[in-house]
Amino acid sequence: MCSADLCNQSFTFLIVSISSRRCGGAALLQPDREVQVDALRGVAAMCVVAEHAFVSMKPQTVGMFSGPFETQELLQWLTHVVFSGRAAVLLFFVISGYAMKLQWDRQSGDLVPRYFAFLTRRAFRILPAMWAAIITAWIIGWAFSLPLDLSLKTFWQSLAAQSHALNAPLWSIIVEIHCSIALPFVIVLHKRISAIGHAAVFIALLAHLYVTGPLSTGFLVFFYCGVLLHDYGSKALDRMGRGAVPIGIGALFAYCIIPQLWVFPNRFLHPGDVSLYIFLEIIPATIILMLVAGRRVAIVDRALNTRPLAFLGAISYSIYLLNWPITQAWWTSFLQTASPFWDLYYLVQVAFFIGIASINILAAWLLYRSVELPLNRLGRTVADHVEYHSNQWLSPNPPALEKPPKSNRQISALKNTLPTLSR
């Protein structure tokens, strides 16, 4: 057997092993919409990595096209359009709302026990990997003397989800935590109202975003779009008919271009008014997820169902958590090495991104295997016990419920082996 065949088989075995563990034994390429949605999250995570890499090399500035035309500036701007990290984070929020609605519907029992079990699973899903990434960022910061706030106060505030000064992407994880606490109440209300009520809730959440700005639960409207998509996405696609693909192409264009309009000299989107582009991204992000979850575009469906993208989807949360400190450390060590080649600026930038992406994927895989995977399993077991004992304690005459399973093998035997969304 040649070395290339051996590497290919080893890589395939690695991906299948990760996905089978993550999905409770389900086949990696199982034709289910959740696989595609998870792979979409992996693509979005790599877009964040790419934009952070390119911003580190040359940040965008307002009015960058106001002077004489330069090819380098155009390439820089197009790179940010294709790898739109700002848009990717907003897409994460819609995916999270969709995933949490799936998780909520799969739970049973009374409302309060379901809520406790839901929060337990979310806590085990979000917090351990976040803490591990914060510790990693703190160690990297000291090792590479990065320009980060490495004080103990900031460190403990980061662990308590009160600051993102140590690791910039943590701002969106803080949003995830707050919206995870609030969204079940919105879901319960959602089930008890009519279509007019859904529109009223949507408008109220838009007003909440407008008043509070992009902080904490202000982004709840994106999560609610995921809930609406879960319940009405198929009907919306049926009404679109053959127009779904053109609408999807237009949504993808808007999704990429909207966050980057502010760099023009006439400021289509004022850089101080970030809420404007956030509002404009709600519809494109929702349409993109609707087409992926509905599996109406064959070429996209096949691409997202490939092993490499399924692998990225599995470790996407770890990729997102680790990308910022790794980018800063790589930039610090790469700067001196690349300085003789600044005349080939764009090639240096591509090499910079490849180096960051490779290290990021390896580090994310290690974090996934050592923290995410075992803690997710433990979270599912603990959540089952929380739900069971909460039902027993809160119900004066509890129904004859089976005791929760004691092992992951029993859980897998009792539950469907469909892959579950991780965020």
Tab-separated table of C-alpha atoms in Angstrom:
chain	number	residue	atom	x	y	z
A	1	MET	CA	0.000	0.000	0.000
A	2	CYS	CA	1.427	3.374	-0.962
A	3	SER	CA	1.812	6.189	1.547
A	4	ALA	CA	-0.890	8.312	-0.167
A	5	ASP	CA	-3.449	5.499	0.164
A	6	LEU	CA	-2.457	4.978	3.772
A	7	CYS	CA	-2.902	8.716	4.576
A	8	ASN	CA	-6.253	8.784	2.792
A	9	GLN	CA	-7.535	5.750	4.701
A	10	SER	CA	-6.265	7.157	8.003
A	11	PHE	CA	-8.006	10.500	7.374
A	12	THR	CA	-11.247	8.713	6.433
A	13	PHE	CA	-11.062	6.530	9.548
A	14	LEU	CA	-10.482	9.615	11.713
A	15	ILE	CA	-13.535	11.449	10.349
A	16	VAL	CA	-15.822	8.391	10.528
A	17	SER	CA	-14.679	7.730	14.102
A	18	ILE	CA	-15.435	11.299	15.185
A	19	SER	CA	-18.820	11.412	13.506
A	20	SER	CA	-19.928	7.984	14.674
A	21	ARG	CA	-19.059	8.879	18.266
A	22	ARG	CA	-20.777	12.217	17.970
A	23	CYS	CA	-23.907	10.826	16.373
A	24	GLY	CA	-24.354	7.888	18.711
A	25	GLY	CA	-23.249	5.386	16.064
A	26	ALA	CA	-25.114	6.911	13.118
A	27	ALA	CA	-23.470	6.750	9.723
A	28	LEU	CA	-21.498	9.854	8.829
A	29	LEU	CA	-23.223	10.422	5.508
A	30	GLN	CA	-26.699	9.642	6.767
A	31	PRO	CA	-29.066	11.575	4.463
A	32	ASP	CA	-30.631	13.777	7.132
A	33	ARG	CA	-31.063	17.518	7.102
A	34	GLU	CA	-29.194	17.912	10.388
A	35	VAL	CA	-25.976	16.684	8.823
A	36	GLN	CA	-26.173	19.413	6.188
A	37	VAL	CA	-27.013	22.087	8.742
A	38	ASP	CA	-24.084	21.067	10.910
A	39	ALA	CA	-21.758	21.126	7.883
A	40	LEU	CA	-23.028	24.639	7.107
A	41	ARG	CA	-21.925	25.662	10.569
A	42	GLY	CA	-18.477	24.262	9.815
A	43	VAL	CA	-18.246	26.345	6.630
A	44	ALA	CA	-19.325	29.450	8.550
A	45	ALA	CA	-16.701	28.766	11.230
A	46	MET	CA	-13.955	28.621	8.586
A	47	CYS	CA	-15.222	31.926	7.157
A	48	VAL	CA	-14.668	33.474	10.586
A	49	VAL	CA	-11.146	32.035	10.678
A	50	ALA	CA	-10.427	33.445	7.208
A	51	GLU	CA	-11.721	36.932	7.948
A	52	HIS	CA	-9.800	37.137	11.218
A	53	ALA	CA	-6.663	36.087	9.335
A	54	PHE	CA	-7.113	38.717	6.639
A	55	VAL	CA	-8.034	41.431	9.135
A	56	SER	CA	-4.820	40.683	11.030
A	57	MET	CA	-2.816	41.237	7.850
A	58	LYS	CA	-4.616	44.394	6.726
A	59	PRO	CA	-7.733	45.767	8.464
A	60	GLN	CA	-10.436	47.327	6.315
A	61	THR	CA	-10.892	51.089	6.484
A	62	VAL	CA	-13.759	53.414	5.598
A	63	GLY	CA	-13.295	54.983	2.177
A	64	MET	CA	-10.711	52.460	1.004
A	65	PHE	CA	-11.953	52.948	-2.599
A	66	SER	CA	-12.040	56.754	-2.445
A	67	GLY	CA	-8.499	57.183	-3.791
A	68	PRO	CA	-6.844	55.840	-6.954
A	69	PHE	CA	-7.887	52.332	-7.886
A	70	GLU	CA	-5.578	49.641	-6.466
A	71	THR	CA	-5.828	45.942	-7.290
A	72	GLN	CA	-4.676	44.994	-3.811
A	73	GLU	CA	-7.516	46.905	-2.161
A	74	LEU	CA	-10.081	45.296	-4.466
A	75	LEU	CA	-8.747	41.804	-3.732
A	76	GLN	CA	-8.757	42.582	-0.032
A	77	TRP	CA	-12.372	43.721	-0.140
A	78	LEU	CA	-13.497	40.735	-2.239
A	79	THR	CA	-11.837	38.406	0.253
A	80	HIS	CA	-13.924	39.906	3.028
A	81	VAL	CA	-17.047	39.536	0.885
A	82	VAL	CA	-16.432	35.831	0.215
A	83	PHE	CA	-15.324	35.066	3.787
A	84	SER	CA	-17.808	37.227	5.624
A	85	GLY	CA	-17.134	36.600	9.292
A	86	ARG	CA	-19.677	39.167	10.472
A	87	ALA	CA	-22.422	37.462	8.501
A	88	ALA	CA	-21.252	34.002	9.612
A	89	VAL	CA	-21.782	34.858	13.287
A	90	LEU	CA	-25.352	36.001	12.586
A	91	LEU	CA	-25.949	32.778	10.657
A	92	PHE	CA	-24.702	30.893	13.738
A	93	PHE	CA	-27.492	32.480	15.761
A	94	VAL	CA	-30.194	31.362	13.326
A	95	ILE	CA	-28.740	27.831	13.277
A	96	SER	CA	-28.669	27.796	17.077
A	97	GLY	CA	-32.355	28.725	17.251
A	98	TYR	CA	-33.156	25.945	14.782
A	99	ALA	CA	-31.054	23.445	16.772
A	100	MET	CA	-32.559	24.437	20.122
A	101	LYS	CA	-36.076	24.010	18.752
A	102	LEU	CA	-35.133	20.481	17.665
A	103	GLN	CA	-33.687	19.750	21.097
A	104	TRP	CA	-36.734	21.142	22.900
A	105	ASP	CA	-39.149	19.076	20.822
A	106	ARG	CA	-37.219	15.871	21.497
A	107	GLN	CA	-37.638	16.272	25.252
A	108	SER	CA	-40.759	15.130	27.057
A	109	GLY	CA	-42.439	15.643	30.402
A	110	ASP	CA	-43.802	18.710	32.133
A	111	LEU	CA	-42.670	22.203	31.247
A	112	VAL	CA	-40.409	22.926	34.233
A	113	PRO	CA	-38.504	19.587	34.110
A	114	ARG	CA	-38.041	20.024	30.374
A	115	TYR	CA	-36.623	23.488	30.947
A	116	PHE	CA	-34.185	22.269	33.614
A	117	ALA	CA	-33.060	19.412	31.379
A	118	PHE	CA	-32.724	21.769	28.409
A	119	LEU	CA	-30.518	24.177	30.363
A	120	THR	CA	-28.436	21.291	31.693
A	121	ARG	CA	-27.654	20.065	28.189
A	122	ARG	CA	-26.879	23.584	26.979
A	123	ALA	CA	-24.590	24.212	29.949
A	124	PHE	CA	-22.603	21.047	29.297
A	125	ARG	CA	-22.521	21.879	25.594
A	126	ILE	CA	-21.318	25.479	25.874
A	127	LEU	CA	-19.392	26.010	29.109
A	128	PRO	CA	-16.669	23.308	29.335
A	129	ALA	CA	-15.298	23.972	25.841
A	130	MET	CA	-15.541	27.724	26.461
A	131	TRP	CA	-13.557	27.414	29.704
A	132	ALA	CA	-10.929	25.247	27.993
A	133	ALA	CA	-10.603	27.810	25.177
A	134	ILE	CA	-10.233	30.674	27.687
A	135	ILE	CA	-7.453	28.834	29.524
A	136	THR	CA	-5.783	28.090	26.181
A	137	ALA	CA	-6.032	31.744	25.118
A	138	TRP	CA	-4.571	32.876	28.445
A	139	ILE	CA	-1.610	30.475	28.107
A	140	ILE	CA	-1.025	31.471	24.462
A	141	GLY	CA	-1.215	35.138	25.415
A	142	TRP	CA	1.562	34.781	27.987
A	143	ALA	CA	3.667	32.485	25.794
A	144	PHE	CA	3.613	34.837	22.767
A	145	SER	CA	3.323	38.147	24.661
A	146	LEU	CA	0.116	38.976	22.809
A	147	PRO	CA	-1.527	42.415	23.152
A	148	LEU	CA	-4.404	41.001	25.189
A	149	ASP	CA	-5.696	41.818	28.658
A	150	LEU	CA	-4.056	38.946	30.562
A	151	SER	CA	-4.914	40.133	34.068
A	152	LEU	CA	-6.412	37.667	36.539
A	153	LYS	CA	-9.506	39.850	36.813
A	154	THR	CA	-10.182	39.560	33.069
A	155	PHE	CA	-9.403	35.841	33.207
A	156	TRP	CA	-12.017	35.182	35.883
A	157	GLN	CA	-14.532	37.502	34.218
A	158	SER	CA	-14.076	35.545	30.997
A	159	LEU	CA	-14.678	32.234	32.786
A	160	ALA	CA	-17.863	33.750	34.239
A	161	ALA	CA	-18.968	34.849	30.742
A	162	GLN	CA	-18.769	38.495	31.761
A	163	SER	CA	-16.000	39.645	29.402
A	164	HIS	CA	-14.583	38.857	25.970
A	165	ALA	CA	-11.413	40.942	26.317
A	166	LEU	CA	-9.231	37.824	26.490
A	167	ASN	CA	-10.793	36.078	23.501
A	168	ALA	CA	-12.779	38.339	21.156
A	169	PRO	CA	-15.238	35.706	19.762
A	170	LEU	CA	-16.547	35.075	23.283
A	171	TRP	CA	-18.970	37.980	22.843
A	172	SER	CA	-21.172	35.729	20.698
A	173	ILE	CA	-20.886	32.844	23.188
A	174	ILE	CA	-22.184	35.193	25.882
A	175	VAL	CA	-25.104	35.954	23.550
A	176	GLU	CA	-25.657	32.196	23.106
A	177	ILE	CA	-25.800	31.670	26.873
A	178	HIS	CA	-28.318	34.449	27.476
A	179	CYS	CA	-30.496	33.458	24.516
A	180	SER	CA	-30.394	29.784	25.575
A	181	ILE	CA	-31.965	30.828	28.867
A	182	ALA	CA	-34.624	33.002	27.216
A	183	LEU	CA	-35.519	31.061	24.057
A	184	PRO	CA	-37.572	28.248	25.717
A	185	PHE	CA	-40.030	30.872	26.969
A	186	VAL	CA	-40.353	32.184	23.408
A	187	ILE	CA	-40.846	28.617	22.104
A	188	VAL	CA	-43.626	27.944	24.626
A	189	LEU	CA	-45.339	31.195	23.622
A	190	HIS	CA	-44.791	30.340	19.969
A	191	LYS	CA	-46.759	27.102	20.317
A	192	ARG	CA	-49.769	28.856	21.815
A	193	ILE	CA	-50.355	31.650	19.301
A	194	SER	CA	-51.560	32.010	15.727
A	195	ALA	CA	-49.728	33.282	12.650
A	196	ILE	CA	-50.621	36.862	13.622
A	197	GLY	CA	-49.112	36.181	17.033
A	198	HIS	CA	-45.898	34.923	15.410
A	199	ALA	CA	-45.631	38.155	13.446
A	200	ALA	CA	-46.236	40.155	16.627
A	201	VAL	CA	-43.496	38.256	18.488
A	202	PHE	CA	-41.104	38.803	15.571
A	203	ILE	CA	-41.813	42.555	15.525
A	204	ALA	CA	-41.435	42.736	19.306
A	205	LEU	CA	-38.030	41.024	19.103
A	206	LEU	CA	-36.991	43.395	16.316
A	207	ALA	CA	-37.931	46.304	18.578
A	208	HIS	CA	-35.955	44.672	21.392
A	209	LEU	CA	-32.889	44.523	19.119
A	210	TYR	CA	-33.393	48.160	18.110
A	211	VAL	CA	-33.690	49.352	21.717
A	212	THR	CA	-30.985	47.238	23.360
A	213	GLY	CA	-28.578	47.049	20.417
A	214	PRO	CA	-26.397	44.035	19.650
A	215	LEU	CA	-25.980	42.978	23.277
A	216	SER	CA	-27.106	39.952	25.273
A	217	THR	CA	-30.671	38.982	24.296
A	218	GLY	CA	-30.867	41.639	21.578
A	219	PHE	CA	-30.031	38.922	19.052
A	220	LEU	CA	-32.969	36.775	20.159
A	221	VAL	CA	-34.793	37.656	16.935
A	222	PHE	CA	-32.225	35.594	14.994
A	223	PHE	CA	-32.830	32.597	17.241
A	224	TYR	CA	-36.575	33.043	16.758
A	225	CYS	CA	-36.064	32.965	12.994
A	226	GLY	CA	-34.553	29.502	13.508
A	227	VAL	CA	-37.663	28.469	15.448
A	228	LEU	CA	-39.964	29.780	12.703
A	229	LEU	CA	-37.834	28.032	10.101
A	230	HIS	CA	-38.152	24.716	11.935
A	231	ASP	CA	-41.955	24.914	11.897
A	232	TYR	CA	-42.701	26.683	8.613
A	233	GLY	CA	-39.606	26.298	6.447
A	234	SER	CA	-41.017	23.421	4.382
A	235	LYS	CA	-44.233	25.303	3.637
A	236	ALA	CA	-42.281	28.398	2.599
A	237	LEU	CA	-40.123	26.336	0.224
A	238	ASP	CA	-43.204	24.719	-1.300
A	239	ARG	CA	-44.669	28.143	-2.025
A	240	MET	CA	-41.399	29.315	-3.590
A	241	GLY	CA	-41.415	26.352	-5.973
A	242	ARG	CA	-38.845	26.770	-8.714
A	243	GLY	CA	-38.075	30.253	-7.515
A	244	ALA	CA	-36.315	28.887	-4.426
A	245	VAL	CA	-32.923	28.615	-6.141
A	246	PRO	CA	-32.879	32.171	-7.602
A	247	ILE	CA	-34.087	33.518	-4.266
A	248	GLY	CA	-31.307	31.561	-2.546
A	249	ILE	CA	-28.661	32.989	-4.876
A	250	GLY	CA	-29.917	36.506	-4.186
A	251	ALA	CA	-29.935	35.804	-0.441
A	252	LEU	CA	-26.353	34.511	-0.578
A	253	PHE	CA	-25.220	37.632	-2.439
A	254	ALA	CA	-26.963	39.910	0.065
A	255	TYR	CA	-25.640	37.840	2.979
A	256	CYS	CA	-22.029	38.362	1.836
A	257	ILE	CA	-22.215	41.938	0.555
A	258	ILE	CA	-24.291	43.706	3.225
A	259	PRO	CA	-21.687	43.697	6.045
A	260	GLN	CA	-19.001	45.027	3.661
A	261	LEU	CA	-20.833	48.041	2.208
A	262	TRP	CA	-19.563	50.397	4.890
A	263	VAL	CA	-16.039	50.440	3.419
A	264	PHE	CA	-17.187	52.606	0.493
A	265	PRO	CA	-16.650	56.366	0.815
A	266	ASN	CA	-20.361	57.232	0.725
A	267	ARG	CA	-21.012	54.817	3.599
A	268	PHE	CA	-24.063	52.840	2.543
A	269	LEU	CA	-23.902	51.443	6.059
A	270	HIS	CA	-22.445	53.828	8.582
A	271	PRO	CA	-19.725	52.031	10.597
A	272	GLY	CA	-21.087	53.439	13.830
A	273	ASP	CA	-24.572	52.111	13.137
A	274	VAL	CA	-23.875	48.388	13.200
A	275	SER	CA	-27.528	47.660	13.934
A	276	LEU	CA	-28.427	48.553	10.345
A	277	TYR	CA	-26.444	45.740	8.737
A	278	ILE	CA	-27.578	43.389	11.512
A	279	PHE	CA	-31.224	44.101	10.667
A	280	LEU	CA	-30.562	43.643	6.945
A	281	GLU	CA	-28.903	40.253	7.554
A	282	ILE	CA	-31.942	38.646	9.209
A	283	ILE	CA	-33.734	37.615	6.015
A	284	PRO	CA	-30.703	36.430	3.950
A	285	ALA	CA	-29.347	34.291	6.796
A	286	THR	CA	-32.766	32.710	7.340
A	287	ILE	CA	-33.263	31.943	3.640
A	288	ILE	CA	-29.819	30.323	3.372
A	289	LEU	CA	-30.518	28.022	6.308
A	290	MET	CA	-33.999	27.261	4.948
A	291	LEU	CA	-32.558	26.054	1.627
A	292	VAL	CA	-29.889	23.964	3.353
A	293	ALA	CA	-32.286	22.401	5.875
A	294	GLY	CA	-34.894	21.850	3.148
A	295	ARG	CA	-32.275	20.204	0.895
A	296	ARG	CA	-33.711	21.826	-2.216
A	297	VAL	CA	-30.385	22.608	-3.967
A	298	ALA	CA	-28.817	19.325	-5.044
A	299	ILE	CA	-25.265	20.563	-5.582
A	300	VAL	CA	-25.195	22.284	-2.171
A	301	ASP	CA	-26.727	19.236	-0.536
A	302	ARG	CA	-24.059	16.940	-1.975
A	303	ALA	CA	-21.246	19.301	-1.041
A	304	LEU	CA	-22.392	19.642	2.567
A	305	ASN	CA	-22.750	15.870	2.842
A	306	THR	CA	-19.069	15.189	2.110
A	307	ARG	CA	-16.752	13.849	4.786
A	308	PRO	CA	-14.454	16.906	5.064
A	309	LEU	CA	-17.367	19.295	5.633
A	310	ALA	CA	-19.034	16.866	8.033
A	311	PHE	CA	-15.736	16.797	9.940
A	312	LEU	CA	-15.609	20.613	10.055
A	313	GLY	CA	-19.220	20.651	11.232
A	314	ALA	CA	-18.368	18.303	14.095
A	315	ILE	CA	-15.529	20.489	15.400
A	316	SER	CA	-16.982	23.865	14.352
A	317	TYR	CA	-17.586	25.090	17.906
A	318	SER	CA	-13.971	24.410	18.889
A	319	ILE	CA	-12.741	26.051	15.675
A	320	TYR	CA	-14.676	29.181	16.514
A	321	LEU	CA	-13.493	29.272	20.132
A	322	LEU	CA	-9.793	28.862	19.347
A	323	ASN	CA	-9.371	30.851	16.145
A	324	TRP	CA	-8.669	34.268	17.680
A	325	PRO	CA	-5.758	33.416	20.037
A	326	ILE	CA	-4.240	31.123	17.390
A	327	THR	CA	-4.494	33.888	14.776
A	328	GLN	CA	-2.814	36.395	17.080
A	329	ALA	CA	-0.031	33.968	18.017
A	330	TRP	CA	0.563	32.959	14.394
A	331	TRP	CA	0.684	36.600	13.352
A	332	THR	CA	3.265	37.375	16.033
A	333	SER	CA	5.535	34.504	14.960
A	334	PHE	CA	4.827	34.830	11.217
A	335	LEU	CA	5.550	38.545	10.903
A	336	GLN	CA	9.340	38.305	11.111
A	337	THR	CA	9.497	35.265	8.793
A	338	ALA	CA	7.336	36.858	6.089
A	339	SER	CA	8.868	40.348	6.149
A	340	PRO	CA	11.279	39.705	3.199
A	341	PHE	CA	8.302	38.737	1.015
A	342	TRP	CA	6.016	41.757	1.520
A	343	ASP	CA	6.183	42.527	-2.205
A	344	LEU	CA	4.104	39.369	-2.745
A	345	TYR	CA	1.580	40.626	-0.221
A	346	TYR	CA	-1.482	38.644	-1.269
A	347	LEU	CA	0.443	35.359	-1.555
A	348	VAL	CA	1.830	35.956	1.923
A	349	GLN	CA	-1.713	36.526	3.128
A	350	VAL	CA	-2.898	33.229	1.640
A	351	ALA	CA	0.034	31.397	3.229
A	352	PHE	CA	-0.826	33.093	6.530
A	353	PHE	CA	-4.406	31.817	6.305
A	354	ILE	CA	-3.360	28.254	5.393
A	355	GLY	CA	-1.040	28.129	8.398
A	356	ILE	CA	-3.718	29.439	10.757
A	357	ALA	CA	-6.406	27.117	9.366
A	358	SER	CA	-4.198	24.030	9.686
A	359	ILE	CA	-3.221	24.730	13.287
A	360	ASN	CA	-6.780	25.763	14.155
A	361	ILE	CA	-8.306	22.538	12.802
A	362	LEU	CA	-5.775	20.370	14.649
A	363	ALA	CA	-6.259	22.250	17.926
A	364	ALA	CA	-10.052	22.175	17.503
A	365	TRP	CA	-10.006	18.419	16.927
A	366	LEU	CA	-8.004	17.926	20.129
A	367	LEU	CA	-10.407	20.149	22.084
A	368	TYR	CA	-13.367	18.320	20.585
A	369	ARG	CA	-12.049	14.872	21.486
A	370	SER	CA	-10.807	15.778	24.956
A	371	VAL	CA	-13.566	18.134	26.146
A	372	GLU	CA	-16.570	18.519	23.856
A	373	LEU	CA	-17.298	14.875	23.121
A	374	PRO	CA	-17.060	13.421	26.649
A	375	LEU	CA	-18.800	16.393	28.273
A	376	ASN	CA	-21.638	16.306	25.744
A	377	ARG	CA	-22.218	12.658	26.582
A	378	LEU	CA	-22.148	13.422	30.279
A	379	GLY	CA	-24.520	16.340	29.722
A	380	ARG	CA	-27.073	14.120	28.009
A	381	THR	CA	-26.950	11.625	30.887
A	382	VAL	CA	-27.217	14.316	33.560
A	383	ALA	CA	-30.067	16.037	31.671
A	384	ASP	CA	-32.010	12.772	31.542
A	385	HIS	CA	-31.631	12.388	35.307
A	386	VAL	CA	-32.565	16.025	35.913
A	387	GLU	CA	-35.717	15.632	33.841
A	388	TYR	CA	-36.685	12.356	35.514
A	389	HIS	CA	-36.161	13.512	39.099
A	390	SER	CA	-37.747	16.914	38.428
A	391	ASN	CA	-40.887	15.178	37.159
A	392	GLN	CA	-40.930	12.967	40.252
A	393	TRP	CA	-40.452	15.902	42.602
A	394	LEU	CA	-42.849	18.397	40.991
A	395	SER	CA	-45.744	16.044	40.226
A	396	PRO	CA	-47.880	15.108	43.260
A	397	ASN	CA	-49.009	11.942	41.456
A	398	PRO	CA	-46.223	11.307	38.977
A	399	PRO	CA	-46.954	8.973	36.089
A	400	ALA	CA	-45.187	5.660	35.868
A	401	LEU	CA	-41.974	6.831	34.267
A	402	GLU	CA	-39.095	4.609	33.427
A	403	LYS	CA	-35.880	5.381	35.244
A	404	PRO	CA	-33.339	7.282	33.168
A	405	PRO	CA	-30.674	5.164	31.515
A	406	LYS	CA	-27.420	4.795	33.389
A	407	SER	CA	-25.009	4.564	30.504
A	408	ASN	CA	-24.444	6.049	27.091
A	409	ARG	CA	-25.026	2.647	25.543
A	410	GLN	CA	-28.488	2.507	27.097
A	411	ILE	CA	-29.170	6.055	25.928
A	412	SER	CA	-28.208	5.149	22.375
A	413	ALA	CA	-30.424	2.063	22.505
A	414	LEU	CA	-33.427	4.051	23.699
A	415	LYS	CA	-33.039	7.145	21.531
A	416	ASN	CA	-32.978	7.679	17.824
A	417	THR	CA	-29.453	7.602	16.460
A	418	LEU	CA	-29.964	10.667	14.282
A	419	PRO	CA	-27.046	13.094	14.561
A	420	THR	CA	-27.784	15.954	16.947
A	421	LEU	CA	-26.829	19.563	16.327
A	422	SER	CA	-24.174	20.645	18.726
A	423	ARG	CA	-25.178	24.249	19.333
